[in-house]
Amino acid sequence: MGFPKLIINETKFKTNVKVAIDICKEHNITVLAVTKGFCGNKRMARLYYEAGIRHFGDSRLENFEIFNGFQNIHKQLLRIPMISEIPEVVKICDSSLNGDINVIEKISEYCLVKKLKPHEIVLMVDLGDRREGILPEEALVTAQKIAKLKGVKLIGLGCNFGCYGARIPSNEAMAKFVKIQHEIENELNIKLTHMSGGNSLSLHMVWENRMPKEINFLRMGFAMIFGTEDMYRKTIKGMFRDAFVCEAEVVEVDYKSSLPIGACGIDAFGHKPYFKDIGTIKRVICAIGKLDTMFDAMIPYDKDLKILGGSSDHLIINANDSKINYKSGDIIKFDLDWGSLLYLFNSKYVKKEFIK
Ligand SMILES: *Cc1c(COP(=O)(O)O)cnc(C)c1O
């Protein structure tokens, strides 16, 4: 039962993390390492810790137990909290990202009733990506409201790019962000000590010396996992693109016409597929399916292979152009992307193998 397999190269991953820490440290930025892609895998949290990470973020409360036993760490909830999970949020997390004053008021209320220390709030500001966060023009008023609440403490601001709206961070957006910080600090006479300047997509601004000096945190997963910057998709100097790879076993090799036969209904996932007639093709079927991974985020090492599609349990590949004569029992290797990494970590059918 060795396959499918997700292989994690510990040395390469830790190298990626250390390179990210070094790039950021030079600009007085702390890396808050994001673990949500690992779906609660304890070993992954340990690798981050061994590489020097002390600030962690996850979007799911269930995953936070992977940090048990770590000393002197900060745990941040990345998804704006549900009101229904507030008791767990304040118990488990040191801080949370927030974008709704009603939720923040409820957090404060809860902490006061339970006589807990104020929960730390990072207020998200939407600089254009149109996911979470308050609008820039509402920031000061919202901060004033938060400052009046006794059960929470506003420790800083956060922004995010490239997730929903696929917006790229810019000098202008970041200038607006720190202007808001200064306004709030001056008006309310407080210090915002946690300025969270985005995710992996913001890393290139750091090494290009374009990140305002006020930014002292980046929340990062992708860049350290894949050794690439979301923006340019080029391997970052000193990092590895292949710290995570997937291996699947070939269970059938056949020659069939590229066109299915019979009237066309809908496929296993409710879609009406389109097929181009390219004659008979050599097809390789791997024992890995949509239950385990996201096909369009799987990149075969053998560049001559083309993924055709598949179903819950089968991945079908066109091997016409390959120089390799695949047969059942062979192992096919894939580079990964965010979507496939998420699924593979989350699938109990995929074996996780850690190598040095
Ligand atoms: C997932 C997440 C991140 C990490 O993004 P990467 O692209 O993996 O660096 C950062 N911030 C928030 C709010 C997130 O949910």
Coordinates of C-alpha atoms and ligand atoms in Angstrom, one line a residue:
M1 CA 0.0 0.0 0.0
G2 CA 2.8 2.4 -0.9
F3 CA 1.0 4.6 -3.5
P4 CA -0.2 7.2 -4.1
K5 CA 2.5 8.9 -2.2
L6 CA 3.3 12.5 -1.2
I7 CA 7.0 12.8 -0.7
I8 CA 8.3 15.7 1.5
N9 CA 12.0 16.4 1.3
E10 CA 12.7 17.8 4.8
T11 CA 16.0 19.3 3.9
K12 CA 14.7 21.1 0.9
F13 CA 11.6 22.4 2.7
K14 CA 13.7 23.7 5.7
T15 CA 16.1 25.3 3.3
N16 CA 13.2 27.2 1.7
V17 CA 12.0 28.3 5.1
K18 CA 15.4 29.5 6.1
V19 CA 15.9 31.5 2.9
A20 CA 12.5 33.2 3.4
I21 CA 13.4 34.0 7.0
D22 CA 16.7 35.5 5.8
I23 CA 15.2 37.6 3.1
C24 CA 12.6 39.0 5.5
K25 CA 15.0 39.4 8.5
E26 CA 17.2 41.8 6.4
H27 CA 14.1 44.1 6.3
N28 CA 13.0 43.6 9.9
I29 CA 10.1 41.4 8.8
T30 CA 9.0 38.3 10.8
V31 CA 7.7 35.3 8.8
L32 CA 4.4 34.1 10.1
A33 CA 4.3 30.6 8.7
V34 CA 1.0 29.4 7.3
T35 CA 0.2 25.7 8.0
K36 CA -3.3 25.4 6.6
G37 CA -2.1 23.6 3.4
F38 CA -0.8 20.7 5.5
C39 CA -4.3 19.9 6.9
G40 CA -3.1 19.3 10.5
N41 CA 0.1 17.5 9.8
K42 CA 2.3 17.7 12.9
R43 CA 5.6 16.8 11.3
M44 CA 5.2 19.9 9.0
A45 CA 4.7 22.2 11.9
R46 CA 7.8 20.7 13.5
L47 CA 9.9 21.3 10.4
Y48 CA 8.8 25.0 10.4
Y49 CA 9.8 25.2 14.0
E50 CA 13.2 23.5 13.5
A51 CA 13.9 26.0 10.7
G52 CA 13.4 28.8 13.1
I53 CA 9.7 29.8 12.8
R54 CA 8.0 31.0 16.0
H55 CA 4.9 32.7 14.5
F56 CA 2.3 30.4 13.0
G57 CA -1.0 30.9 11.2
D58 CA -3.8 28.6 10.2
S59 CA -7.3 29.1 9.1
R60 CA -8.9 26.1 10.8
L61 CA -9.1 25.8 14.6
E62 CA -8.9 22.0 14.3
N63 CA -5.4 22.3 13.0
F64 CA -3.9 24.3 15.9
E65 CA -3.2 21.2 18.0
I66 CA -0.2 20.6 15.8
F67 CA 1.6 23.3 17.8
N68 CA 1.2 21.6 21.1
G69 CA 4.5 21.3 22.9
F70 CA 6.1 24.3 21.1
Q71 CA 7.6 26.9 23.4
N72 CA 7.3 30.7 23.0
I73 CA 5.2 30.8 19.9
H74 CA 2.5 33.1 18.6
K75 CA -0.6 31.5 17.0
Q76 CA -2.8 33.5 14.7
L77 CA -6.2 32.5 13.2
L78 CA -6.1 33.6 9.6
R79 CA -9.8 33.2 8.6
I80 CA -11.9 35.9 10.2
P81 CA -13.6 34.1 13.1
M82 CA -17.1 32.7 13.1
I83 CA -19.1 34.0 16.0
S84 CA -20.0 30.4 16.8
E85 CA -16.3 29.6 17.4
I86 CA -15.3 32.6 19.5
P87 CA -14.8 30.5 22.8
E88 CA -12.3 28.3 21.0
V89 CA -10.6 31.2 19.2
V90 CA -9.7 33.1 22.3
K91 CA -8.6 29.9 24.1
I92 CA -6.5 28.5 21.3
C93 CA -5.2 31.6 19.4
D94 CA -3.0 34.5 20.5
S95 CA -4.5 36.8 17.8
S96 CA -6.9 36.7 14.9
L97 CA -7.4 38.5 11.6
N98 CA -10.7 40.3 11.6
G99 CA -12.9 42.3 9.3
D100 CA -16.3 42.7 10.9
I101 CA -16.9 45.0 13.9
N102 CA -19.9 42.9 15.0
V103 CA -17.6 39.9 15.4
I104 CA -15.0 41.9 17.2
E105 CA -17.6 43.2 19.6
K106 CA -18.7 39.6 20.3
I107 CA -15.1 38.6 21.0
S108 CA -14.7 41.5 23.4
E109 CA -17.9 40.6 25.2
Y110 CA -16.9 37.0 25.6
C111 CA -13.5 37.9 27.0
L112 CA -15.0 40.3 29.5
V113 CA -17.7 37.9 30.6
K114 CA -15.1 35.1 31.1
K115 CA -12.5 37.6 32.6
L116 CA -9.9 36.6 30.0
K117 CA -7.0 38.8 28.9
P118 CA -8.0 40.9 25.9
H119 CA -7.8 39.0 22.6
E120 CA -5.4 40.5 20.1
I121 CA -7.0 41.8 16.9
V122 CA -5.3 42.4 13.6
L123 CA -7.8 44.5 11.6
M124 CA -7.8 43.5 7.9
V125 CA -8.0 46.3 5.4
D126 CA -9.2 45.5 1.8
L127 CA -6.8 47.2 -0.5
G128 CA -8.5 45.9 -3.6
D129 CA -8.5 42.1 -3.7
R130 CA -12.1 42.2 -2.4
R131 CA -12.0 39.4 0.0
E132 CA -12.0 40.1 3.7
G133 CA -11.3 43.4 5.4
I134 CA -12.8 46.9 5.9
L135 CA -12.5 49.6 3.2
P136 CA -9.7 52.1 3.7
E137 CA -12.1 54.9 4.3
E138 CA -13.7 53.0 7.2
A139 CA -10.5 52.1 8.9
L140 CA -10.1 55.0 11.3
V141 CA -13.8 54.9 12.5
T142 CA -13.5 51.1 12.9
A143 CA -10.3 51.4 14.9
Q144 CA -11.9 54.0 17.1
K145 CA -14.8 51.6 17.8
I146 CA -12.3 48.7 18.6
A147 CA -10.3 50.9 20.9
K148 CA -13.4 51.5 23.1
L149 CA -13.8 47.7 23.6
K150 CA -12.2 46.4 26.8
G151 CA -12.1 42.7 25.9
V152 CA -9.9 43.1 22.8
K153 CA -6.7 44.8 21.9
L154 CA -6.0 46.2 18.5
I155 CA -2.4 45.2 17.8
G156 CA -2.2 46.0 14.1
L157 CA -3.5 46.0 10.6
G158 CA -3.3 43.3 7.9
C159 CA -3.8 43.3 4.1
N160 CA -4.1 40.5 1.5
F161 CA -3.6 40.2 -2.2
G162 CA -3.9 37.6 -4.9
C163 CA -6.6 35.4 -3.4
Y164 CA -10.1 36.3 -4.6
G165 CA -9.5 39.2 -6.9
A166 CA -6.0 38.1 -8.0
R167 CA -4.8 41.6 -7.3
I168 CA -1.1 42.2 -7.2
P169 CA 0.4 44.3 -4.3
S170 CA 1.6 47.7 -5.4
N171 CA 3.6 50.6 -4.0
E172 CA 0.5 52.7 -4.0
A173 CA -1.6 50.1 -2.1
M174 CA 1.1 49.7 0.5
A175 CA 1.6 53.4 0.9
K176 CA -2.2 53.7 1.5
F177 CA -1.9 50.9 4.0
V178 CA 0.8 52.6 6.2
K179 CA -0.9 55.9 5.8
I180 CA -3.9 54.4 7.5
Q181 CA -1.6 53.0 10.2
H182 CA -0.2 56.5 10.9
E183 CA -3.7 58.0 11.0
I184 CA -4.9 55.5 13.5
E185 CA -1.8 55.8 15.6
N186 CA -1.9 59.6 15.7
E187 CA -5.7 59.9 16.3
L188 CA -5.9 57.2 18.9
N189 CA -2.5 57.7 20.4
I190 CA -1.7 54.0 20.2
K191 CA 1.1 51.9 18.6
L192 CA 0.2 49.4 16.0
T193 CA 3.0 46.9 16.4
H194 CA 1.8 44.1 14.1
M195 CA 1.7 45.3 10.5
S196 CA 0.9 42.2 8.4
G197 CA 1.8 43.1 4.8
G198 CA 0.3 40.2 2.9
N199 CA 1.0 36.7 1.9
S200 CA 3.7 35.0 -0.4
L201 CA 2.6 37.3 -3.2
S202 CA 4.1 40.3 -1.3
L203 CA 7.6 38.7 -0.9
H204 CA 9.0 40.1 -4.1
M205 CA 8.4 43.6 -2.7
V206 CA 10.7 42.8 0.2
W207 CA 13.7 41.8 -1.9
E208 CA 13.0 44.6 -4.4
N209 CA 13.2 47.0 -1.5
R210 CA 9.7 48.3 -2.1
M211 CA 8.1 47.2 1.1
P212 CA 7.4 50.1 3.5
K213 CA 9.6 49.9 6.6
E214 CA 6.4 49.9 8.8
I215 CA 5.6 46.4 7.6
N216 CA 7.0 43.9 10.1
F217 CA 5.1 40.6 9.3
L218 CA 4.3 38.6 6.2
R219 CA 2.0 35.6 6.4
M220 CA 3.6 33.0 4.2
G221 CA 3.0 29.5 3.0
F222 CA 3.2 29.1 -0.8
A223 CA 6.6 30.7 -1.3
M224 CA 8.3 28.4 1.2
I225 CA 6.4 25.3 0.0
F226 CA 7.1 25.6 -3.7
G227 CA 10.2 27.8 -3.5
T228 CA 8.6 30.2 -6.0
E229 CA 7.0 33.6 -5.7
D230 CA 3.4 33.5 -6.6
M231 CA 3.9 36.5 -8.7
Y232 CA 6.7 35.5 -11.0
R233 CA 6.6 31.7 -10.6
K234 CA 10.3 31.6 -10.9
T235 CA 12.3 29.6 -8.3
I236 CA 13.6 31.9 -5.7
K237 CA 17.4 32.0 -5.3
G238 CA 18.6 29.3 -2.9
M239 CA 15.1 27.6 -2.7
F240 CA 13.9 24.4 -4.1
R241 CA 10.8 24.0 -6.4
D242 CA 10.5 20.3 -5.6
A243 CA 10.4 19.9 -1.8
F244 CA 7.0 18.3 -2.3
V245 CA 6.4 15.7 -5.1
C246 CA 3.7 13.1 -5.7
E247 CA 4.2 9.6 -7.0
A248 CA 1.4 7.4 -8.4
E249 CA 1.4 3.9 -9.8
V250 CA 0.5 2.9 -13.3
V251 CA -2.3 0.4 -13.3
E252 CA -3.2 0.1 -17.0
V253 CA -1.5 1.0 -20.3
D254 CA -3.8 0.8 -23.4
Y255 CA -4.3 2.1 -26.9
K256 CA -7.7 3.5 -27.5
S257 CA -9.4 6.0 -29.8
S258 CA -9.3 9.5 -28.3
L259 CA -13.0 9.8 -28.9
P260 CA -15.4 8.0 -26.5
I261 CA -18.1 6.0 -28.3
G262 CA -21.9 6.4 -27.8
A263 CA -24.2 9.3 -27.2
C264 CA -22.7 12.0 -24.8
G265 CA -24.4 12.4 -21.4
I266 CA -22.6 14.0 -18.4
D267 CA -19.4 12.7 -16.7
A268 CA -18.9 11.6 -13.1
F269 CA -18.9 15.2 -11.9
G270 CA -21.9 16.5 -13.8
H271 CA -20.0 18.1 -16.7
K272 CA -20.5 17.6 -20.4
P273 CA -17.0 16.9 -21.7
Y274 CA -15.6 17.8 -25.1
F275 CA -13.2 15.5 -27.0
K276 CA -11.1 16.3 -30.0
D277 CA -10.4 13.4 -32.3
I278 CA -6.7 12.9 -32.4
G279 CA -6.8 9.2 -33.5
T280 CA -5.7 6.3 -31.4
I281 CA -3.6 7.3 -28.4
K282 CA -1.4 5.5 -26.0
R283 CA -2.9 6.0 -22.6
V284 CA -1.5 5.5 -19.1
I285 CA -3.9 5.1 -16.2
C286 CA -2.6 5.9 -12.7
A287 CA -4.2 4.9 -9.4
I288 CA -4.9 8.3 -8.1
G289 CA -8.1 10.3 -8.5
K290 CA -10.1 13.4 -7.8
L291 CA -10.6 12.0 -4.3
D292 CA -6.9 12.5 -3.7
T293 CA -5.8 15.5 -5.8
M294 CA -6.7 18.3 -8.2
F295 CA -5.6 17.2 -11.7
D296 CA -4.8 20.6 -13.2
A297 CA -2.4 21.2 -10.4
M298 CA -0.4 18.1 -11.1
I299 CA 2.7 18.6 -13.3
P300 CA 4.3 15.3 -14.6
Y301 CA 8.1 15.2 -14.4
D302 CA 8.1 13.6 -17.8
K303 CA 7.3 16.7 -19.8
D304 CA 6.0 14.6 -22.7
L305 CA 3.0 13.4 -20.7
K306 CA -0.3 15.2 -21.0
I307 CA -3.0 14.8 -18.4
L308 CA -6.3 14.0 -20.1
G309 CA -8.5 13.8 -17.1
G310 CA -10.0 11.1 -15.0
S311 CA -12.5 10.4 -12.3
S312 CA -12.7 9.8 -8.5
D313 CA -10.0 7.0 -8.6
H314 CA -8.3 7.2 -12.0
L315 CA -6.0 9.7 -13.7
I316 CA -5.7 9.2 -17.4
I317 CA -2.6 10.4 -19.3
N318 CA -1.8 10.7 -23.0
A319 CA 1.7 9.1 -23.4
N320 CA 1.9 9.3 -27.2
D321 CA 4.9 11.7 -27.2
S322 CA 6.8 10.1 -24.3
K323 CA 10.2 8.5 -24.8
I324 CA 9.5 6.2 -21.9
N325 CA 7.7 2.9 -22.4
Y326 CA 5.4 2.9 -19.5
K327 CA 3.9 -0.3 -18.2
S328 CA 1.8 -1.4 -15.2
G329 CA 3.6 -1.1 -11.9
D330 CA 5.7 1.9 -13.1
I331 CA 5.7 5.0 -10.9
I332 CA 4.9 8.4 -12.4
K333 CA 6.2 11.5 -10.6
F334 CA 4.5 14.8 -10.4
D335 CA 5.4 18.4 -9.4
L336 CA 2.7 20.0 -7.4
D337 CA 0.8 23.3 -7.1
W338 CA -1.3 24.7 -4.3
G339 CA -4.5 22.9 -5.2
S340 CA -2.9 19.4 -5.5
L341 CA -0.9 20.0 -2.3
L342 CA -4.0 20.8 -0.3
Y343 CA -5.9 17.7 -1.6
L344 CA -3.0 15.3 -1.2
F345 CA -2.4 16.4 2.4
N346 CA -6.1 16.1 3.1
S347 CA -6.5 12.6 1.5
K348 CA -6.2 9.8 3.9
Y349 CA -5.6 7.5 0.9
V350 CA -2.3 9.3 0.2
K351 CA 0.8 8.1 2.1
K352 CA 3.0 10.9 3.4
E353 CA 6.6 10.0 3.3
F354 CA 9.3 12.3 4.8
I355 CA 12.8 12.0 3.4
K356 CA 15.9 13.9 4.5
Ligands
LIG1 C1 -3.6 31.1 3.4 C2 -3.4 32.5 3.9 C3 -2.1 33.1 3.7 C4 -1.0 32.4 3.1 O1 -0.9 32.6 1.7 P1 0.3 32.0 0.8 O2 -0.1 32.4 -0.6 O3 0.3 30.5 1.0 O4 1.5 32.6 1.3 C5 -2.0 34.4 4.2 N1 -3.0 35.1 4.7 C6 -4.2 34.5 4.8 C7 -5.3 35.4 5.5 C8 -4.5 33.2 4.4 O5 -5.7 32.7 4.6

